[in-house]
Tab-separated table of C-alpha atoms and ligand atoms in Angstrom:
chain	number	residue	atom	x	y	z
A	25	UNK	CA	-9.845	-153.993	-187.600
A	26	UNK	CA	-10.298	-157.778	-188.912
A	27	UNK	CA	-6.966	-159.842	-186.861
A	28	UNK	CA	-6.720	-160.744	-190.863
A	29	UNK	CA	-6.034	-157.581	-191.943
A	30	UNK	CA	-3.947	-156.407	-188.688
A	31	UNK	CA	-1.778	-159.196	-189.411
A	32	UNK	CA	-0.925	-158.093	-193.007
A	33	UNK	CA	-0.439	-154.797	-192.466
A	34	UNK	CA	1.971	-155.668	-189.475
A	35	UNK	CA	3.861	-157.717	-192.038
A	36	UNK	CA	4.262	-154.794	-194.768
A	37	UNK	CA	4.809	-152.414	-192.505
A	38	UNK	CA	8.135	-154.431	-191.891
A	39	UNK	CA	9.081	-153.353	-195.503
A	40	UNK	CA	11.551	-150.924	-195.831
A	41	UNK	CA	9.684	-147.390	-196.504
A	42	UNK	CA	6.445	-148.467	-195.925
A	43	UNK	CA	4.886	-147.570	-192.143
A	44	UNK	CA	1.531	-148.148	-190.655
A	45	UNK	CA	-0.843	-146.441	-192.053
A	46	UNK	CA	0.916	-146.890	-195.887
A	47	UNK	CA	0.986	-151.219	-194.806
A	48	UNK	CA	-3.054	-150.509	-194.085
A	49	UNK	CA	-3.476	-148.839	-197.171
A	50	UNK	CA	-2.614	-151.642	-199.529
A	51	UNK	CA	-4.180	-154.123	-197.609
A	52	UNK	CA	-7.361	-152.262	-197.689
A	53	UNK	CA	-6.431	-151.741	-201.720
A	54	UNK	CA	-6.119	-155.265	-202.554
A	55	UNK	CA	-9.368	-155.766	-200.939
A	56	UNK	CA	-10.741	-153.826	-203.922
A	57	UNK	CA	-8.017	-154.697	-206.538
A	58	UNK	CA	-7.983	-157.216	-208.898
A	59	UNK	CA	-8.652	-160.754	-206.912
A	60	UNK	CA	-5.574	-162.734	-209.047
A	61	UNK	CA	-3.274	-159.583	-207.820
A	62	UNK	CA	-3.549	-160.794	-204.259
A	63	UNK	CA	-3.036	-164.693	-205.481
A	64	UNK	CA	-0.183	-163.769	-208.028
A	65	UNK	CA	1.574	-161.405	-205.313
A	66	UNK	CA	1.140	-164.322	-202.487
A	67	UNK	CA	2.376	-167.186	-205.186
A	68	UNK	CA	5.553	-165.353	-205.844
A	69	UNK	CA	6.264	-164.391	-202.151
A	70	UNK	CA	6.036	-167.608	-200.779
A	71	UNK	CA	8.402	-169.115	-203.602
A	72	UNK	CA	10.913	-166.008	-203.262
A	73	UNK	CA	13.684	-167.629	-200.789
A	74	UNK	CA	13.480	-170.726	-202.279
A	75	UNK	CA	14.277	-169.791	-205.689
A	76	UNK	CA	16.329	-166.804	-205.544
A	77	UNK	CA	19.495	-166.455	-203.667
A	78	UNK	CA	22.729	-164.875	-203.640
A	79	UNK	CA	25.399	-165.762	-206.537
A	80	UNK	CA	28.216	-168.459	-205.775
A	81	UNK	CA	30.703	-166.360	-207.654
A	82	UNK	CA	29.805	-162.259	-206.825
A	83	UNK	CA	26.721	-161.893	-204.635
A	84	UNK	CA	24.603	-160.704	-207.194
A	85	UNK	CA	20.802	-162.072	-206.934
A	86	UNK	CA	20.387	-165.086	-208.880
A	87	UNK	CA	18.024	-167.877	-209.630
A	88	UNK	CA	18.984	-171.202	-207.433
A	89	UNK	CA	19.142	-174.398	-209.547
A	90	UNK	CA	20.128	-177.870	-207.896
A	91	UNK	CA	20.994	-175.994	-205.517
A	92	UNK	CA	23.666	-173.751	-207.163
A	93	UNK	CA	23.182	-170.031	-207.846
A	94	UNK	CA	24.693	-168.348	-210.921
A	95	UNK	CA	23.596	-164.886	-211.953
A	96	UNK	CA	23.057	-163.690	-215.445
A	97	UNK	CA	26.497	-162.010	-215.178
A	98	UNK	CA	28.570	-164.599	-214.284
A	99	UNK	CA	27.001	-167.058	-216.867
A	100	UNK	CA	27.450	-164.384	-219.629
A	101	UNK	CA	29.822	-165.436	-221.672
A	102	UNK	CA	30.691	-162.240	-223.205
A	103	UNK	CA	31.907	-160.752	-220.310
A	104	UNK	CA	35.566	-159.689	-220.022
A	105	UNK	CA	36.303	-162.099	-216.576
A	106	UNK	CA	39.682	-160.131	-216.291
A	107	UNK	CA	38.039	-156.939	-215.019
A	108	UNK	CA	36.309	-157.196	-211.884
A	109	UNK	CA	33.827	-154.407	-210.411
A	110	UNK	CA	34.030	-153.995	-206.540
A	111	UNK	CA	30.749	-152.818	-205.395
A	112	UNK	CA	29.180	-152.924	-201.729
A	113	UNK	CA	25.387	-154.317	-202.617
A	114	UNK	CA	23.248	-155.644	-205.425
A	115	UNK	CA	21.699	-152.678	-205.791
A	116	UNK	CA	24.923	-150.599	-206.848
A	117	UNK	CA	25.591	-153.659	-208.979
A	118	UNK	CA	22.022	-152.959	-210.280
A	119	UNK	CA	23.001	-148.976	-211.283
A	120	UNK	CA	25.863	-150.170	-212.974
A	121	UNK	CA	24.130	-152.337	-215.115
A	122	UNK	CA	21.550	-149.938	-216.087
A	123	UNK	CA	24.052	-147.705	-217.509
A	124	UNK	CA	24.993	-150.604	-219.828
A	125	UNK	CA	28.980	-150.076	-220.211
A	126	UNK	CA	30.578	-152.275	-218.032
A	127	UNK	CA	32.264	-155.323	-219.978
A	128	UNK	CA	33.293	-156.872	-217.020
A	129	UNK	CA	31.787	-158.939	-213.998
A	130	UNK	CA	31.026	-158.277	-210.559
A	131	UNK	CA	31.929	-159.078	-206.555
A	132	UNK	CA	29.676	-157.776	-204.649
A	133	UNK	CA	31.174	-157.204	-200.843
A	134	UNK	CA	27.750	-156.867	-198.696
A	135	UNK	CA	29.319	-154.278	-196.461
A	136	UNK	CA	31.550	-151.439	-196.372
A	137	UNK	CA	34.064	-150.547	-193.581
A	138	UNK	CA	32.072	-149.172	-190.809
A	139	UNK	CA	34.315	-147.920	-187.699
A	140	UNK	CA	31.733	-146.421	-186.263
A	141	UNK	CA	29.023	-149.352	-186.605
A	142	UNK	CA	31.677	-151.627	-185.901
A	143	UNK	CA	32.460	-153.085	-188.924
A	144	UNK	CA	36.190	-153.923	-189.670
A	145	UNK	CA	38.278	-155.052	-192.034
A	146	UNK	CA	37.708	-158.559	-190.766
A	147	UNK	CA	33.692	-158.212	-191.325
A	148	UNK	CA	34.353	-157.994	-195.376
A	149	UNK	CA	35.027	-161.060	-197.846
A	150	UNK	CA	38.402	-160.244	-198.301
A	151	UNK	CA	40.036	-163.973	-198.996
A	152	UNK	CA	36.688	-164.991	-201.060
A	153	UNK	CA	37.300	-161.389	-202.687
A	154	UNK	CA	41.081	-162.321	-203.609
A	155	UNK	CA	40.812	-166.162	-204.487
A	156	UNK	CA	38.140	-164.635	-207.054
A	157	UNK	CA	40.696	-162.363	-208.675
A	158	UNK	CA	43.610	-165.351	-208.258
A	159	UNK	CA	40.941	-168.030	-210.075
A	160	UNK	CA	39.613	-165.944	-212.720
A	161	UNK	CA	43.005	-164.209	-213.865
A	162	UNK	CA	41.538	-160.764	-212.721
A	163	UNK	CA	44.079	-158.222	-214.173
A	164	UNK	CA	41.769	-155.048	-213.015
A	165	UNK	CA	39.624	-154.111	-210.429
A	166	UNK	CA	37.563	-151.161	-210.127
A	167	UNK	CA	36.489	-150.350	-206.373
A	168	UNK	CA	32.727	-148.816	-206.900
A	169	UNK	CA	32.205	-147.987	-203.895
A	170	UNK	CA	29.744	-145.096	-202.415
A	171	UNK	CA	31.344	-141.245	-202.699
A	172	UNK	CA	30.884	-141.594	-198.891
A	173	UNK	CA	33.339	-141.676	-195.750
A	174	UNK	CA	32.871	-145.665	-195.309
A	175	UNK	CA	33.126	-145.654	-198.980
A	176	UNK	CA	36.195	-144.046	-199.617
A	177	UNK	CA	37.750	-146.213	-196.439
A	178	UNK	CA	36.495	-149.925	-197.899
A	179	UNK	CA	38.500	-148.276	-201.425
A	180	UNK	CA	41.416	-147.449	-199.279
A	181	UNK	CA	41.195	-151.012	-197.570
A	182	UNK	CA	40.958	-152.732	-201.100
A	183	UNK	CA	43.767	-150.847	-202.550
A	184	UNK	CA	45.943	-152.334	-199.703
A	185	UNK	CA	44.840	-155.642	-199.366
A	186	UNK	CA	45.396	-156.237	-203.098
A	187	UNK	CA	48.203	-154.672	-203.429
A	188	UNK	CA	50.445	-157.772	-203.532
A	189	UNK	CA	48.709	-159.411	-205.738
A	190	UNK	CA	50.011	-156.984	-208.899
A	191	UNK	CA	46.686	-156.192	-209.986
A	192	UNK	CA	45.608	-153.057	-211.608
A	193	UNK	CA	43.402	-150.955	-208.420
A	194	UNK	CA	41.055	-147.968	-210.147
A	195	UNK	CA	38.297	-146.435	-208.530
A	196	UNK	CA	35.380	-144.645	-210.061
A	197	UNK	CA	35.484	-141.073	-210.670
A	198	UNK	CA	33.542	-138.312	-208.927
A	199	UNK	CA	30.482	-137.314	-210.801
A	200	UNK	CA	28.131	-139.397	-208.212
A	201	UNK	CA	28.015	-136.510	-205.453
A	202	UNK	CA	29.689	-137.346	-201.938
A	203	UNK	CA	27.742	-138.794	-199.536
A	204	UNK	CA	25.255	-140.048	-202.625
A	205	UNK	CA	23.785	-143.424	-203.256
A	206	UNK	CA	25.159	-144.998	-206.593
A	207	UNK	CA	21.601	-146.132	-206.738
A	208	UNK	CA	20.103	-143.444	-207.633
A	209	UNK	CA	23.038	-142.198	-209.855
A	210	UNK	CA	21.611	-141.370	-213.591
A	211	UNK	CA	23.138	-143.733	-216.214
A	212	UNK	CA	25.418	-140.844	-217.877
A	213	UNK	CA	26.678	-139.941	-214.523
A	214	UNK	CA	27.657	-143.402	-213.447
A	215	UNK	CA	28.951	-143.868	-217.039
A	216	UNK	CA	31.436	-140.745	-216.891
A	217	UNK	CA	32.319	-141.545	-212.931
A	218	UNK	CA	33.032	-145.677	-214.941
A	219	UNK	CA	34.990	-143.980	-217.702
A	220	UNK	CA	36.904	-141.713	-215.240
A	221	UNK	CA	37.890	-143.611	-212.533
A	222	UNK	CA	41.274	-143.181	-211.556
A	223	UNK	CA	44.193	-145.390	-210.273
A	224	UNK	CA	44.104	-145.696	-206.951
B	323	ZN	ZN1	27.360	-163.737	-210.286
């Protein structure tokens, strides 16, 4: 094999979901595609870190300009910035979206509890998390995290840590089955488990 082609593959195959044979496979399809595919693909790539970036205000993925990042979210001004969604990555913030009813805006926490990998209490955002709900008014927050045993611990963890500060604590409903990804939640699922959530 060309040390060109070895060397791309070993790079995809770095992707999540994609192993050896599957990095080979597009490299050896690209060959054959479409020359400005390759170009395009490389152009946007190499400007990917530089231009997009995590949100100052929630986490979400957002475009980086003079070197501040605001997401489409948190620039919306439509959005109801006294009800804050609690979820643990983008791409739950992502599912949420697509099932177009939440009205409010996001944090996005990066982790979730983890005992078992490790991760405690002290690993999670929590004072960026609560000077967020002091500096925007926040009046409700729904924890959306996973159906899952780390899940349902980070909602536990939330429901203490907030407690003081007299905010209303919900969490979304069942519907998105235990141990499921909200990712791949359908929108009318994750807008019954939104529209049932519960006080926690
Ligand atoms: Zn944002």
């Amino acid at each position: 094999m060309s040390p060109k082609v070895h060397r791309l593959a070993k790079l995809l195959s770095r992707l999540p979901g994609v192993g050896d044979k599957t990095a080979q496979r597009y490299v050896l399809w690209l060959l054959t595609a479409d020359p400005a595919l390759s170009r395009d693909l490389g152009a946007e790539l190499a400007s990917l870190r530089d231009e997009l970036g995590p949100c100052d205000r929630c986490g979400n993925v957002a475009e980086i300009e003079g070197g501040r990042a605001l997401c489409d979210v948190c620039s919306d001004g439509k959005r109801d910035g006294k009800l804050l969604c609690v979820v643990a990555r983008v791409h739950d913030l992502m599912a949420i979206e697509r099932a177009g009813v939440m009205r409010g805006r996001y944090f996005v926490l990066g982790k979730l509890l983890s005992p078992l990998e490790g991760v405690g209490p002290e690993d999670l955002p929590l004072d960026r998390l609560e000077a967020r709900i002091r500096d925007d008014g926040v009046t409700e927050v729904i924890v959306a995290t996973p159906p899952s045993v780390d899940g349902e611990a980070t909602a536990l963890l939330l429901k203490r840590e907030l407690a003081a500060l007299g905010v209303a604590i919900s969490r979304i409903a069942s519907g998105v089955p235990h141990g499921g990804d909200l990712e791949f939640a359908d929108p009318i699922t994750m807008s019954r488990a939104l529209a049932g959530r519960q006080r926690l």
